[in-house]
Every structure is written in structure tokens, then in C-alpha cells.
PDB file of C-alpha atoms in Angstrom:
ATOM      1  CA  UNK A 506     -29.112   7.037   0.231  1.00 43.00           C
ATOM      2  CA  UNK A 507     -26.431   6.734   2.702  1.00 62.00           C
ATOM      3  CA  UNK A 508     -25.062   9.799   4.824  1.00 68.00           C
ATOM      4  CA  UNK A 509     -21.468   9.699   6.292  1.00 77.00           C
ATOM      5  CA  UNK A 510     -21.817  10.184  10.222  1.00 83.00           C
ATOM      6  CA  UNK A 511     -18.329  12.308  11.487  1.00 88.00           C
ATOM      7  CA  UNK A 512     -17.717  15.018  13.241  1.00 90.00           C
ATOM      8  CA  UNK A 513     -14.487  17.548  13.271  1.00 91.00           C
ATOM      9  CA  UNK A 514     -12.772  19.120  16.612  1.00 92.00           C
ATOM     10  CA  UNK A 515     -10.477  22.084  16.457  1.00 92.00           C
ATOM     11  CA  UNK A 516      -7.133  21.183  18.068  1.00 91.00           C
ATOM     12  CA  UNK A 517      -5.107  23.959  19.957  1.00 91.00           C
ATOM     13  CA  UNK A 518      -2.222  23.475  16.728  1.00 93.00           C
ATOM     14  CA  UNK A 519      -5.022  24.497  14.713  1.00 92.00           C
ATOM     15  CA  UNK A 520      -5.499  21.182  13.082  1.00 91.00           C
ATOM     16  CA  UNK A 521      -8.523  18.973  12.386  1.00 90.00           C
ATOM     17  CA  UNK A 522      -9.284  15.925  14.278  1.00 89.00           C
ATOM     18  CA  UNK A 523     -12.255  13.600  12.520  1.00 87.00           C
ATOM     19  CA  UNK A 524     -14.122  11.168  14.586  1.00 87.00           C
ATOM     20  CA  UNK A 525     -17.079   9.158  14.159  1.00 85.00           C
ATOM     21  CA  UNK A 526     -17.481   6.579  10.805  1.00 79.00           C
ATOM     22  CA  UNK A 527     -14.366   7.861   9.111  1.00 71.00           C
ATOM     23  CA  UNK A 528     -10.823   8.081   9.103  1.00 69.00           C
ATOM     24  CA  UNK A 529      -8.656  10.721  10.413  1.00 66.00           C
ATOM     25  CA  UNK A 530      -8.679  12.538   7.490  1.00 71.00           C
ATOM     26  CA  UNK A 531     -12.653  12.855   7.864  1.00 70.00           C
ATOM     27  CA  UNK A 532     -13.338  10.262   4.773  1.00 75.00           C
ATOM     28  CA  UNK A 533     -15.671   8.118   5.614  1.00 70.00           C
ATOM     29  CA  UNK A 534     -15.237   4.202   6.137  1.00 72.00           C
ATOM     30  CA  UNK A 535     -17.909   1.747   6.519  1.00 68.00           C
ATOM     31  CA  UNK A 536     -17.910  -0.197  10.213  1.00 68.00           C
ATOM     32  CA  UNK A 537     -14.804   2.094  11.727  1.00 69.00           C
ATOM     33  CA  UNK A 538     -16.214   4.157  14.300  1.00 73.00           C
ATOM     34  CA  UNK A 539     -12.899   7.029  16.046  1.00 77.00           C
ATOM     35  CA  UNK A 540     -13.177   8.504  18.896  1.00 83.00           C
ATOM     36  CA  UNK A 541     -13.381  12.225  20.316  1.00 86.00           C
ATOM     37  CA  UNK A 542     -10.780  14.174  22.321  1.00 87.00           C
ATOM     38  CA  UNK A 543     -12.993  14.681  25.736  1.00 86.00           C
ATOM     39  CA  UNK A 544     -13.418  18.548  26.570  1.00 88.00           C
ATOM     40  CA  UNK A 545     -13.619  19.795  23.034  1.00 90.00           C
ATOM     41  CA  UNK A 546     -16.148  20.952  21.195  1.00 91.00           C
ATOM     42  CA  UNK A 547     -17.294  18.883  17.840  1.00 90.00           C
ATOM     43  CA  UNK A 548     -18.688  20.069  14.397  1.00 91.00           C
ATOM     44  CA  UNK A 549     -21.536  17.697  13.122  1.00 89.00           C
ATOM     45  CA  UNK A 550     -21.315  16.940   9.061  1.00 89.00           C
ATOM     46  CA  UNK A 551     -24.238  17.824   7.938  1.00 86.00           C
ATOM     47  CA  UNK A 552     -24.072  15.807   4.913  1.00 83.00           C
ATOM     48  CA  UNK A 553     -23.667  18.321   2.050  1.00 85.00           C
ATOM     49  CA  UNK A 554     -20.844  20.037  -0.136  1.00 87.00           C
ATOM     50  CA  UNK A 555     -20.491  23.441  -1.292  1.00 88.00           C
ATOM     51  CA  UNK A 556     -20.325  23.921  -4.783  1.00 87.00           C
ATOM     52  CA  UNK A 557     -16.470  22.594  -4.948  1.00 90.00           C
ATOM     53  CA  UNK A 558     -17.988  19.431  -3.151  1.00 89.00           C
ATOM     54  CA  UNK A 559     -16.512  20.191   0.181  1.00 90.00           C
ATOM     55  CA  UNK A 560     -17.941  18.721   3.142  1.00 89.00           C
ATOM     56  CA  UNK A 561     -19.783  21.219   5.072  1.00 89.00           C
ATOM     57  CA  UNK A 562     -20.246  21.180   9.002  1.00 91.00           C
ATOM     58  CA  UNK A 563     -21.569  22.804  11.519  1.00 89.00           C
ATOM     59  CA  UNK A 564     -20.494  26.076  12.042  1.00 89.00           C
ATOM     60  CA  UNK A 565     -18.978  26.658   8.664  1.00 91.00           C
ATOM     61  CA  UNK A 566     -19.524  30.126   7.196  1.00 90.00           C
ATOM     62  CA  UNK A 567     -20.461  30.069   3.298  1.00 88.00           C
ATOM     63  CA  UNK A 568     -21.526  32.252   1.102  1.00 86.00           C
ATOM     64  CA  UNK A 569     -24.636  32.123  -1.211  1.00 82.00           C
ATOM     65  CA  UNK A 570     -23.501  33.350  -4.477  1.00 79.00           C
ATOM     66  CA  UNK A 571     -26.530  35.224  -6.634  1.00 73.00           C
ATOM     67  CA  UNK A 572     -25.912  36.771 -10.174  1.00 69.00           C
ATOM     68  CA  UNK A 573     -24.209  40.105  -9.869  1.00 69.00           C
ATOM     69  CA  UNK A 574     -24.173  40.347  -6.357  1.00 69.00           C
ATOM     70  CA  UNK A 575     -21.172  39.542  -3.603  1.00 74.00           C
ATOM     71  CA  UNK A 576     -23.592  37.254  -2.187  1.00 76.00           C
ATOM     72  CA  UNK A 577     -24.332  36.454   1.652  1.00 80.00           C
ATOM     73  CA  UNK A 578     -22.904  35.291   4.499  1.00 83.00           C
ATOM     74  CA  UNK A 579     -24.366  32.681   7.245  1.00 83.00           C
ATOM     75  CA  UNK A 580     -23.083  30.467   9.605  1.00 84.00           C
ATOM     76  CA  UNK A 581     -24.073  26.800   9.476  1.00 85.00           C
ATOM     77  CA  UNK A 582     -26.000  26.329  12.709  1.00 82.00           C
ATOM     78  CA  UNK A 583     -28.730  23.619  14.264  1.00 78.00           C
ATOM     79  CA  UNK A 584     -32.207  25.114  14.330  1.00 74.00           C
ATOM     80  CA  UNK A 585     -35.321  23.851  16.179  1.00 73.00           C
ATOM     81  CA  UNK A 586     -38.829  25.736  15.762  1.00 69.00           C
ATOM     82  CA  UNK A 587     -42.443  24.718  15.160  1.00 62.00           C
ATOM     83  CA  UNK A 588     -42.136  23.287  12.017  1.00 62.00           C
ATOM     84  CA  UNK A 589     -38.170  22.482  11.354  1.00 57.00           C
ATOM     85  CA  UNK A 590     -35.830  20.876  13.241  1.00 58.00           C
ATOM     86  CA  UNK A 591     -32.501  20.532  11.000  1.00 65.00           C
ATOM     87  CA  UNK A 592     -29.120  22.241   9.879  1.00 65.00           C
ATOM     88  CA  UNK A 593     -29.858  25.915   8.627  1.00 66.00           C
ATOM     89  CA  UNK A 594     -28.302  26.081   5.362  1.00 65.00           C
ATOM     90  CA  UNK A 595     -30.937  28.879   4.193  1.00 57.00           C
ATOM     91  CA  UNK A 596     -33.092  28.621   1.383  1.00 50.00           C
ATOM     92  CA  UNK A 597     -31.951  27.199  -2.039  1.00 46.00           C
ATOM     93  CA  UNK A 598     -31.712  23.808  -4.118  1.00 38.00           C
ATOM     94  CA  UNK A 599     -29.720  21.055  -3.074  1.00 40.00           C
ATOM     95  CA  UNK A 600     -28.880  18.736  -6.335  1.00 39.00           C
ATOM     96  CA  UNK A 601     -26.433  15.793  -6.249  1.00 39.00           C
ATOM     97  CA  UNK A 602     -26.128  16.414  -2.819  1.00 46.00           C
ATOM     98  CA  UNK A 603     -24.367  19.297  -3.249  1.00 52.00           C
ATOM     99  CA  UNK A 604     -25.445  23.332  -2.360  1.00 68.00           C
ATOM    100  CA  UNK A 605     -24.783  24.198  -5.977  1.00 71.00           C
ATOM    101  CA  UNK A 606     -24.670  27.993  -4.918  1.00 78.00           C
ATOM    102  CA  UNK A 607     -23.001  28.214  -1.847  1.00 81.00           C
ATOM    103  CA  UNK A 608     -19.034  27.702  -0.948  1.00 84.00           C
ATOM    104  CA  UNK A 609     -17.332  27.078   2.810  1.00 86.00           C
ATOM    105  CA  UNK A 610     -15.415  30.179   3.160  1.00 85.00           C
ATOM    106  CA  UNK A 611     -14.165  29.512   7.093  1.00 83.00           C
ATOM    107  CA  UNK A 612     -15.210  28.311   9.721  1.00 80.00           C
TER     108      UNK A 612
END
């Protein structure tokens, strides 16, 4: 399994710009490797989609939809403890690469 390696920076105009393996739209491209704007912060992919298969980063807030509920909100966030070191997504099954119950909502 291969996992796209880009990141995202918020530009003052409120755009997006993508850098690592990808293009500037943030799709990724095999051997083409972008560069960062110094002195702003980047997002990390963190290699899954919501359930509308978009790409979710670091520091994305999504909501976990449950069955008659208006579900919860957390923000996408790196974790390190004891046992885990990874992208807190919160509990829940990931198929097809996808978080089949969650959606980005902002960020």
C-alpha cells in the first residue's frame, strides 16, 4: 500500500498551497517533490478520506456521525503516549481507506 506524502499551508488570501509528492492542487505525483513557503505553518495528510473521500489533514475538524445523533466534533491532531504515537482520528473503522463515518467539516 502506498500513502501520498503532502502537506497544505494556509496562505494570507486564504488559499491552499500543497507541497511535498504532489502537485499544487495537493494530488499526488510519483517522483515530484514542491516546496514550502518558509515561515508558515504546514498540515500533514494523514492519509485518509472522510466519508466523501476527501483528504483529511492535520488539523481538520470532522464530525463522527452515529445513528440519530448530531454526532461529534474533534480536531485532527498528532498524539504521542505510552502506547500510540499517530494521527488522532478517534475510535472507529477505517475501510478502503476511507473513515466511513466521519466528514471534514473545516479546518
Amino acid at each position: 500500500m502506498e500513502r501520498s506524502i503532502k502537506f497544505r499551508q494556509l496562505l494570507q488570501n486564504g488559499e491552499w498551497h500543497y507541497w511535498g509528492v504532489c502537485d499544487s492542487s495537493g494530488n499526488s505525483i510519483k517522483g515530484v517533490i514542491t516546496s514550502p513557503i518558509l515561515n508558515l505553518p504546514s498540515q500533514q495528510y494523514i492519509g485518509l478520506q472522510d466519508k466523501n473521500g476527501k483528504d483529511i489533514y492535520e488539523g481538520d475538524i470532522v464530525r463522527k456521525y452515529r445513528a440519530n445523533s448530531r454526532g461529534r466534533i474533534s480536531i485532527i491532531k498528532w498524539q504521542e503516549s505510552y502506547n500510540y504515537v499517530g494521527f488522532n482520528i478517534g475510535a472507529g473503522s477505517k475501510e478502503n481507506r476511507k473513515v466511513k463515518n466521519r466528514k471534514v467539516i473545516g479546518n
